Structures are given as structure tokens and as C-alpha cells.
Short mmCIF file of C-alpha atoms in Angstrom, two decimals:
data_model
loop_
_atom_site.label_atom_id
_atom_site.label_comp_id
_atom_site.label_asym_id
_atom_site.label_seq_id
_atom_site.Cartn_x
_atom_site.Cartn_y
_atom_site.Cartn_z
CA MET A 70 -13.42 0.74 -7.90
CA VAL A 71 -13.38 3.30 -10.69
CA GLY A 72 -10.72 3.38 -13.84
CA ASP A 73 -10.55 5.25 -17.02
CA MET A 74 -13.27 7.40 -15.81
CA THR A 75 -12.66 10.85 -17.31
CA TYR A 76 -10.37 12.64 -20.07
CA ALA A 77 -10.15 16.48 -18.45
CA ASN A 78 -10.45 18.00 -22.32
CA GLN A 79 -13.76 16.06 -22.96
CA TYR A 80 -16.17 16.55 -20.29
CA ARG A 81 -17.84 19.53 -18.72
CA SER A 82 -19.85 20.10 -15.45
CA THR A 83 -23.05 20.79 -17.86
CA GLY A 84 -24.34 17.85 -19.87
CA GLY A 85 -21.30 15.91 -20.31
CA LYS A 86 -20.22 16.83 -23.75
CA GLY A 87 -16.96 16.48 -25.39
CA VAL A 88 -15.46 19.54 -26.79
CA PRO A 89 -13.82 19.84 -30.09
CA CYS A 90 -9.85 19.27 -30.37
CA PHE A 91 -8.65 22.49 -31.46
CA SER A 92 -5.19 22.09 -30.18
CA CYS A 93 -4.97 18.87 -32.66
CA SER A 94 -5.09 21.11 -35.85
CA PHE A 95 -2.34 23.27 -34.79
CA PRO A 96 1.65 22.24 -34.46
CA ASP A 97 2.67 24.70 -32.41
CA ALA A 98 -0.40 24.35 -30.18
CA PRO A 99 0.40 23.44 -26.54
CA ILE A 100 0.56 19.35 -25.47
CA ARG A 101 -2.58 19.18 -24.48
CA GLU A 102 -1.71 16.43 -21.64
CA SER A 103 0.65 19.64 -20.61
CA TYR A 104 -1.76 22.15 -21.28
CA GLN A 105 -2.06 23.11 -17.16
CA PRO A 106 -5.66 24.67 -17.28
CA ARG A 107 -7.02 21.62 -18.54
CA TRP A 108 -5.60 19.79 -15.10
CA ASP A 109 -7.53 22.62 -13.44
CA GLY A 110 -10.59 22.40 -14.98
CA TRP A 111 -10.51 18.59 -14.36
CA GLY A 112 -10.28 19.06 -10.97
CA ARG A 113 -12.82 21.24 -10.42
CA PHE A 114 -15.04 19.64 -12.20
CA MET A 115 -13.99 16.33 -9.84
CA GLU A 116 -14.34 18.43 -6.75
CA PRO A 117 -17.81 17.31 -6.13
CA ILE A 118 -16.67 13.83 -5.71
CA THR A 119 -12.87 14.07 -4.83
CA SER A 120 -14.58 16.80 -1.61
CA LYS A 121 -16.27 14.09 -0.07
CA ILE A 122 -14.40 10.79 -1.13
CA PRO A 123 -11.16 10.04 -0.27
CA LEU A 124 -9.32 9.33 -3.55
CA MET A 125 -6.14 7.19 -4.17
CA VAL A 126 -4.79 7.24 -7.42
CA ILE A 127 -1.95 5.74 -9.87
CA GLU A 128 -0.33 7.34 -12.54
CA GLY A 129 -1.27 5.78 -16.20
CA ASN A 130 -0.43 6.24 -20.26
CA HIS A 131 -1.93 9.36 -20.27
CA GLU A 132 -0.15 10.77 -17.08
CA ILE A 133 3.26 10.48 -18.85
CA GLU A 134 2.93 14.24 -20.21
CA PRO A 135 6.56 14.54 -21.46
CA GLN A 136 7.64 17.73 -21.96
CA GLY A 137 10.93 19.62 -22.59
CA HIS A 138 12.25 19.40 -26.20
CA GLY A 139 13.44 15.88 -25.66
CA GLY A 140 10.34 14.77 -23.63
CA GLU A 141 12.92 14.44 -20.70
CA VAL A 142 10.12 16.04 -18.14
CA THR A 143 7.22 13.62 -17.20
CA PHE A 144 4.83 13.38 -15.12
CA ALA A 145 5.13 16.67 -13.98
CA SER A 146 1.41 17.17 -13.18
CA TYR A 147 0.84 14.11 -11.62
CA LEU A 148 3.22 14.64 -9.60
CA ALA A 149 2.42 18.18 -8.44
CA ARG A 150 -0.90 18.03 -8.17
CA PHE A 151 -1.73 14.62 -6.19
CA ALA A 152 -1.07 13.41 -2.87
CA VAL A 153 -0.27 9.91 -1.59
CA PRO A 154 1.14 8.18 1.21
CA SER A 155 4.76 7.55 -0.36
CA GLU A 156 6.45 8.41 2.70
CA GLU A 157 4.37 6.61 5.21
CA SER A 158 5.01 3.40 2.94
CA GLY A 159 8.68 3.88 2.72
CA SER A 160 8.64 4.35 -1.52
CA TYR A 161 9.22 8.06 -1.05
CA THR A 162 8.06 8.58 -4.52
CA LYS A 163 4.19 9.18 -6.12
CA PHE A 164 4.94 6.24 -8.59
CA TYR A 165 4.07 3.45 -5.80
CA TYR A 166 3.14 3.07 -2.40
CA SER A 167 1.06 1.45 -0.25
CA PHE A 168 -1.39 1.86 2.56
CA ASN A 169 -4.17 0.28 4.60
CA ALA A 170 -8.17 0.87 4.75
CA GLY A 171 -10.51 -1.55 5.84
CA GLY A 172 -8.93 -5.02 6.41
CA ILE A 173 -6.87 -4.38 3.24
CA HIS A 174 -3.26 -3.69 2.49
CA PHE A 175 -3.61 -1.84 -0.72
CA ILE A 176 -0.38 -2.18 -2.73
CA MET A 177 -0.08 0.56 -5.79
CA LEU A 178 2.37 0.07 -8.38
CA GLY A 179 3.72 2.22 -11.52
CA ALA A 180 3.45 0.40 -14.59
CA TYR A 181 5.38 3.29 -16.42
CA VAL A 182 8.70 3.55 -14.45
CA ASP A 183 11.01 0.93 -13.69
CA TYR A 184 9.72 -2.03 -12.72
CA ASN A 185 12.51 -4.52 -13.45
CA ARG A 186 14.10 -7.30 -10.62
CA THR A 187 16.97 -5.27 -9.78
CA GLY A 188 15.15 -1.63 -9.90
CA ALA A 189 14.16 0.24 -6.73
CA GLN A 190 10.29 -0.63 -7.29
CA TYR A 191 10.45 -4.31 -7.48
CA SER A 192 13.27 -3.95 -3.90
CA TRP A 193 10.17 -1.77 -2.34
CA LEU A 194 7.44 -4.35 -3.35
CA GLU A 195 9.45 -7.05 -1.98
CA LYS A 196 9.95 -5.64 1.38
CA ASP A 197 6.64 -3.77 1.82
CA LEU A 198 5.23 -7.47 1.08
CA GLN A 199 7.28 -8.71 4.03
CA ARG A 200 6.10 -6.17 6.55
CA VAL A 201 2.67 -7.21 5.55
CA ASP A 202 0.72 -8.46 8.94
CA ARG A 203 -2.12 -10.50 7.95
CA ARG A 204 -3.76 -10.27 11.64
CA VAL A 205 -4.22 -6.63 10.66
CA THR A 206 -4.95 -6.60 6.94
CA PRO A 207 -5.51 -10.43 5.59
CA TRP A 208 -6.42 -9.30 2.48
CA VAL A 209 -4.00 -8.17 0.15
CA VAL A 210 -4.71 -6.26 -3.09
CA ALA A 211 -2.64 -4.84 -5.86
CA ALA A 212 -3.46 -2.35 -8.42
CA TRP A 213 -1.75 -0.56 -11.56
CA HIS A 214 -2.77 0.54 -14.96
CA PRO A 215 -2.10 -2.10 -17.66
CA PRO A 216 -3.91 -5.37 -16.94
CA TRP A 217 -1.44 -8.43 -17.72
CA TYR A 218 -4.46 -10.99 -17.81
CA ASN A 219 -6.49 -9.69 -20.66
CA SER A 220 -8.37 -11.53 -23.53
CA TYR A 221 -9.64 -8.29 -25.21
CA SER A 222 -7.65 -7.50 -28.35
CA SER A 223 -6.88 -3.85 -27.43
CA HIS A 224 -3.35 -3.79 -25.10
CA TYR A 225 -3.56 -7.51 -25.63
CA GLN A 226 0.01 -8.82 -24.05
CA GLU A 227 0.66 -5.32 -24.13
CA PHE A 228 2.73 -5.50 -20.62
CA GLU A 229 3.93 -8.84 -20.77
CA CYS A 230 7.23 -7.46 -19.51
CA MET A 231 6.23 -6.09 -16.61
CA ARG A 232 4.09 -9.60 -15.86
CA GLN A 233 7.07 -11.84 -15.88
CA GLU A 234 9.35 -9.60 -13.92
CA MET A 235 6.88 -9.26 -11.09
CA GLU A 236 4.45 -11.78 -10.86
CA ASP A 237 6.19 -14.40 -9.08
CA LEU A 238 6.58 -12.16 -6.42
CA LEU A 239 3.05 -11.49 -5.75
CA TYR A 240 2.58 -14.92 -6.44
CA ARG A 241 4.72 -16.15 -3.95
CA HIS A 242 3.43 -13.73 -1.14
CA ARG A 243 -0.39 -14.70 -1.92
CA VAL A 244 -1.88 -11.46 -3.25
CA ASP A 245 -5.50 -12.06 -3.46
CA ILE A 246 -7.05 -9.35 -5.86
CA VAL A 247 -5.29 -7.65 -8.35
CA PHE A 248 -7.17 -4.19 -10.40
CA SER A 249 -5.92 -2.42 -13.38
CA GLY A 250 -7.93 -0.59 -16.16
CA HIS A 251 -6.35 0.75 -19.70
CA VAL A 252 -8.56 -1.60 -21.40
CA HIS A 253 -12.38 0.10 -21.72
CA ALA A 254 -14.03 -2.74 -20.88
CA TYR A 255 -15.06 -5.17 -17.88
CA GLU A 256 -13.30 -8.62 -17.18
CA ARG A 257 -12.93 -10.60 -14.34
CA MET A 258 -10.40 -13.69 -14.34
CA ASN A 259 -10.46 -16.88 -12.20
CA ARG A 260 -7.72 -17.60 -10.04
CA VAL A 261 -4.33 -17.90 -12.98
CA PHE A 262 -0.59 -17.84 -12.40
CA ASN A 263 1.69 -17.70 -15.60
CA TYR A 264 -1.11 -18.29 -17.67
CA ILE A 265 -2.20 -21.46 -16.19
CA LEU A 266 -5.36 -22.03 -13.57
CA ASP A 267 -3.97 -22.08 -10.05
CA PRO A 268 -6.33 -21.65 -7.07
CA CYS A 269 -3.67 -19.86 -4.96
CA GLY A 270 -2.76 -17.00 -7.46
CA PRO A 271 -4.82 -13.73 -7.36
CA VAL A 272 -7.93 -12.90 -8.67
CA TYR A 273 -7.46 -10.24 -11.61
CA ILE A 274 -9.92 -7.65 -12.72
CA THR A 275 -9.81 -5.46 -15.25
CA ILE A 276 -12.23 -2.18 -14.55
CA GLY A 277 -10.77 0.33 -17.62
CA ASP A 278 -14.76 0.98 -18.11
CA GLY A 279 -15.56 4.16 -16.15
CA GLY A 280 -16.67 5.86 -19.64
CA ASN A 281 -14.66 7.66 -21.57
CA ILE A 282 -14.31 9.39 -25.39
CA GLU A 283 -12.75 6.56 -26.64
CA LYS A 284 -15.82 4.32 -25.98
CA ILE A 285 -15.78 0.93 -24.98
CA ASP A 286 -13.52 -2.43 -26.25
CA ILE A 287 -15.35 -4.44 -28.07
CA ASP A 288 -13.35 -7.07 -30.28
CA HIS A 289 -11.81 -9.78 -28.24
CA ALA A 290 -8.26 -11.33 -29.19
CA ASP A 291 -9.96 -14.74 -30.02
CA ASP A 292 -12.57 -13.46 -32.14
CA PRO A 293 -12.37 -14.58 -35.88
CA GLY A 294 -9.37 -11.96 -37.46
CA LYS A 295 -9.47 -10.14 -34.14
CA CYS A 296 -5.94 -11.80 -32.65
CA PRO A 297 -3.61 -8.86 -32.65
CA SER A 298 0.00 -9.73 -34.62
CA PRO A 299 2.97 -9.93 -31.90
CA GLY A 300 4.16 -6.75 -31.70
CA ASP A 301 1.47 -4.94 -32.30
CA ASN A 302 0.63 -3.69 -29.06
CA HIS A 303 3.98 -1.69 -27.70
CA PRO A 304 3.73 -0.09 -24.42
CA GLU A 305 5.07 3.77 -23.76
CA PHE A 306 7.15 2.20 -21.34
CA GLY A 307 9.60 -0.89 -21.13
CA GLY A 308 10.58 -3.38 -23.58
CA VAL A 309 8.02 -6.09 -25.61
CA CYS A 310 7.79 -9.45 -24.55
CA HIS A 311 4.90 -10.86 -26.32
CA GLN A 312 4.73 -14.39 -26.25
CA ASN A 313 2.94 -17.48 -27.35
CA PHE A 314 1.33 -19.61 -24.75
CA THR A 315 3.42 -22.77 -23.92
CA SER A 316 0.63 -25.17 -22.52
CA GLY A 317 -3.08 -25.62 -22.65
CA PRO A 318 -5.38 -25.71 -25.61
CA ALA A 319 -3.86 -22.40 -27.09
CA LYS A 320 -0.16 -23.70 -27.16
CA GLY A 321 1.86 -22.48 -29.67
CA LYS A 322 -0.39 -19.82 -30.58
CA PHE A 323 -0.29 -16.23 -29.94
CA CYS A 324 -4.31 -15.93 -29.00
CA TRP A 325 -6.82 -18.80 -28.16
CA ASP A 326 -9.87 -19.35 -30.16
CA ARG A 327 -12.07 -19.41 -27.74
CA GLN A 328 -12.57 -17.13 -24.52
CA PRO A 329 -9.32 -18.54 -22.63
CA GLU A 330 -10.28 -20.91 -19.48
CA TRP A 331 -8.74 -18.20 -17.20
CA SER A 332 -11.15 -15.34 -18.22
CA ALA A 333 -14.02 -15.96 -16.34
CA TYR A 334 -16.52 -13.49 -17.43
CA ARG A 335 -16.16 -10.07 -19.19
CA GLU A 336 -18.75 -7.52 -20.82
CA SER A 337 -18.29 -3.95 -23.01
CA SER A 338 -20.13 -1.91 -20.71
CA PHE A 339 -19.30 1.21 -18.87
CA GLY A 340 -19.49 0.87 -15.50
CA HIS A 341 -17.86 0.17 -11.53
CA GLY A 342 -16.99 -2.15 -9.00
CA ILE A 343 -17.50 -2.37 -4.91
CA LEU A 344 -15.26 -4.66 -2.84
CA GLU A 345 -17.21 -5.32 0.63
CA VAL A 346 -14.48 -7.02 2.69
CA VAL A 347 -17.10 -9.63 5.29
CA ASN A 348 -14.19 -10.82 7.17
CA SER A 349 -10.82 -12.37 6.87
CA THR A 350 -11.76 -15.13 4.65
CA TYR A 351 -14.88 -13.68 2.38
CA ALA A 352 -14.83 -10.97 0.32
CA LEU A 353 -18.08 -9.79 -2.00
CA TRP A 354 -16.72 -8.26 -5.60
CA THR A 355 -19.72 -6.57 -7.60
CA TRP A 356 -19.64 -4.79 -10.37
CA HIS A 357 -22.62 -2.52 -12.19
CA ARG A 358 -22.91 -1.39 -15.42
CA ASN A 359 -24.06 2.43 -15.45
CA GLN A 360 -27.39 1.65 -16.64
CA ASP A 361 -28.01 -1.17 -13.55
CA THR A 362 -30.77 0.39 -11.07
CA TYR A 363 -29.44 -0.31 -7.28
CA GLY A 364 -32.52 -0.08 -6.49
CA GLU A 365 -33.92 -3.30 -8.15
CA ASN A 366 -31.25 -5.26 -6.75
CA SER A 367 -29.62 -5.59 -10.30
CA VAL A 368 -25.60 -6.66 -10.77
CA GLY A 369 -23.61 -7.24 -13.69
CA ASP A 370 -21.06 -9.71 -12.06
CA GLN A 371 -20.79 -10.90 -8.64
CA ILE A 372 -18.50 -13.03 -6.81
CA TYR A 373 -17.09 -14.29 -3.38
CA ILE A 374 -13.33 -14.35 -3.09
CA VAL A 375 -12.26 -16.61 -0.79
CA ARG A 376 -9.33 -16.84 1.41
CA GLN A 377 -7.49 -20.17 2.96
CA PRO A 378 -4.25 -19.33 4.13
CA ASP A 379 -3.85 -22.77 5.55
CA LYS A 380 -4.33 -24.21 1.80
CA CYS A 381 -1.73 -21.53 0.28
CA LEU A 382 1.10 -20.94 2.15
CA LEU A 383 3.11 -17.69 1.60
CA GLN A 384 6.39 -18.98 0.41
CA THR A 385 9.69 -17.43 0.36
CA THR A 386 11.40 -19.16 -2.76
CA SER A 387 10.73 -19.07 -6.45
CA ALA A 388 6.96 -19.81 -7.59
CA SER A 389 7.92 -22.06 -10.32
CA SER A 390 8.14 -25.32 -8.14
CA LEU A 391 5.41 -24.05 -5.42
CA ASN A 392 2.01 -24.40 -7.32
CA CYS A 393 -0.62 -25.61 -4.87
CA PRO A 394 -1.35 -29.30 -4.84
CA ALA A 395 -4.30 -30.46 -6.49
CA GLY A 396 -7.90 -29.64 -4.51
CA ARG A 397 -5.90 -27.91 -1.50
CA CYS A 398 -6.30 -24.61 -2.23
CA PRO A 399 -9.13 -22.12 -2.49
CA SER A 400 -11.34 -21.49 -5.66
CA ALA A 401 -13.44 -18.34 -5.77
CA MET A 402 -17.37 -19.20 -5.50
CA SER A 403 -19.39 -17.23 -8.62
CA ILE A 404 -22.88 -16.16 -7.68
CA SER A 405 -25.56 -15.35 -10.33
CA GLY A 406 -25.46 -12.21 -11.93
CA ALA A 407 -29.26 -11.40 -10.11
CA HIS A 408 -27.96 -13.05 -6.89
CA ARG A 409 -26.49 -10.76 -4.08
CA ALA A 410 -25.62 -12.35 -0.56
CA VAL A 411 -26.06 -10.59 2.55
CA ILE A 412 -24.28 -12.62 5.02
CA SER A 413 -25.80 -11.46 8.65
CA GLY A 414 -23.90 -10.97 11.95
CA GLN A 415 -20.83 -9.93 9.76
CA LEU A 416 -19.19 -6.81 9.51
CA PHE A 417 -18.89 -5.38 6.18
CA TRP A 418 -16.13 -3.27 5.91
CA LYS A 419 -17.33 -1.25 2.50
CA VAL A 420 -14.20 -0.48 0.93
CA LEU A 421 -16.14 2.10 -1.69
CA ALA A 422 -17.39 4.10 1.39
CA ILE A 423 -13.64 5.20 2.59
CA MET A 424 -11.97 5.41 -0.77
CA CYS A 425 -12.81 5.54 -4.42
CA VAL A 426 -9.18 3.85 -6.47
CA VAL A 427 -9.20 5.43 -9.82
CA LEU A 428 -6.43 3.02 -11.22
CA ILE A 429 -6.09 4.36 -14.55
CA CYS A 430 -5.94 7.66 -16.60
CA THR A 431 -6.07 9.37 -13.49
CA VAL A 432 -6.73 13.00 -15.65
CA GLU A 433 -6.58 11.58 -18.92
CA ALA A 434 -5.80 14.93 -20.44
CA HIS A 435 -5.30 13.23 -23.82
CA ALA A 436 -8.39 12.36 -25.43
CA TYR A 437 -7.79 11.43 -28.96
CA GLN A 438 -4.95 9.01 -28.68
CA HIS A 439 -5.91 5.63 -28.21
CA SER A 440 -4.45 5.01 -24.54
#
């Protein structure tokens, strides 16, 4: 799993060096995100990877690419250049779709198109979740660009509106894992629902640390003086729904004064992750820093994610009153960062071998505007 890994106008095949932003100095220059030779160059640069590894993508903020006098044309390059199974999944749009791979039903959602409960995406998502056959794909993994759960100052509570609209639906259908990017760092959450630890909630993972010219995000919202003011982080789409916490140690506050209890592990390093489905109960998630050496058995973070559907039942009504009873639902089993588990006699579905999911800013042509 890789997110936020390149900017089309900043990287070249020789040396990976950036180039100056010449168009920034000329008001009449083509908008960098809509300058098509940059997209062509990015495609050629990525070809050694994309020609060998099937790629599934989802749009990020740098794909909005407003064109026209009023910016009425958006996502033109993303829609023209990438093929996704939209018809097969019944969405008939590249903004959101689903597919099966390696014992997993993947759901790719769009954060920059309508996600309200009255909209087409929500209606499609509800039907898609209802069609999942857990006998065929016992695992359900969702992915979209901006994280809902994020303890970094960057993009803090930026897409709270989307969370408030969609989280209940994902929770009721027991989505197992959620991947996002946007924040240029790594963070893995404990199982959580509505900011409360919940053993039936998904494991949220931010993997926006693929590497880019904007450097790594290092400030946490709970660091002294680093809590954003409500309204600081405005999304490119949707409203602003920032809110103070209503329970727990941060009740009545906009930020925690320590690492939130729902944040299990966070690190400001560039890297990538590998998800290995062992069977219908266990999946092994491993995050590697870019500087880690595979031969030395080195990992940055590793965890077994455990499913127990007999404890966390699928629900068909609102999740507000359906939290799992205490002690009856599973939690993820942490493994020390230096330990890699091997379960003999089990079939490992190595998802990375089949697919590389670029979660965020698939072709980030705009290198100087903070994502």
C-alpha cells in the first residue's frame, strides 16, 4: 500500500531531483495541474512499476484540476487516464468503485464528490456493502484520500463532515480496515467508532508517507502550541464540521493534550505497507520505513488484525446503540516492531503482489500547494 508518493512536475527518472516551479512566476502560464505534458511525463516515469503491478487508484485533492474560466471542469485528467472497474461494481463512475482481490472486498470512496446520505455515492455504497459475500471475501477494506482519524496537525479534522455522514454505515457493515493518505506521515489507529475505542470498529491506517516534495508531517495536534484552531483546515470539497470531543480525557476540547487513546502508533517517516491475508480470521499488516532493509528482518510497525464475526455481528440499523458488549468483540493483536510472525501451513494472500493501491494524490501535478 502506497499513498502520496509522487508529484508529476517534481520527479525525474535520473536522480529523483525536483525541478523549479517556473509556472509559479507567470500568472498567464498554464495551470500546473492541468498542463497535460506533466501528466504524460508522470505516466512514463511510473511505467516500470505500472507495467508490472496492477494499479488501483482513487482521486485526491491534486486531481481536482479545475479548468475553464470558472473552474467548472474538474478531474479531467484523472477521468481520462485511469481505468477502474466502475461498471463491474455498479457505480458507473471512476470517483468510487469496488473490486475483489486476495480474499478482500475493496471499496474505493471519493472524498471530493458528494458523500451525503442523500447522494448517489452513499446509495451505491449501501448497496455494495449489502452485496458482499463474506464466504468469498471475508475481509472488507475501504480506502479514500483524507483520513477521518488523524492526530497530526496537518489536515486535522479536515473531513469531519464525511466521517459524520458515512462512518455509521461502514461500522454497521463491519468494515475491517480503512486506508487513507493526505497526511504525509504514518499512523495506525486502535479500533474506533465515533472517537471512542470500540472493538467492533475498523482499524484506520494513514499511509500518506510515500514521499514527495512537501516533506514529512511532524507536528501533532497534541504537541504544545500545535493544536489547530477550529476552522483552520478547510477541505477542498464539502463543508466544515469541526467539533470538540464529547467524551473521554479530551472532553470539551478540540485537541488532546497527549497522544489520543485511539492513536496506536504514529511516526514521521516515509514508507509503505504490506497487507497479507492469512485466512478469514487473521491478516498481517506490516509497515516499512523506506530506509528499512528487508534482509535484516526490519519493520517499522506490525500488527495482526483479527476478525471475529460471531462477536461483532452485521447490523442493519443505526450503529448509535449497537456498540459491541464489553469483552465480546475482538481487538487487534499488536506485535513488537522487530518481530515478524510466520504462520506455517496457512495460505498467505499477498495483496501487494497482486495490487498496489495509490490512495492519495495519484498524480500530484501541483507540488507547491500544500495538500
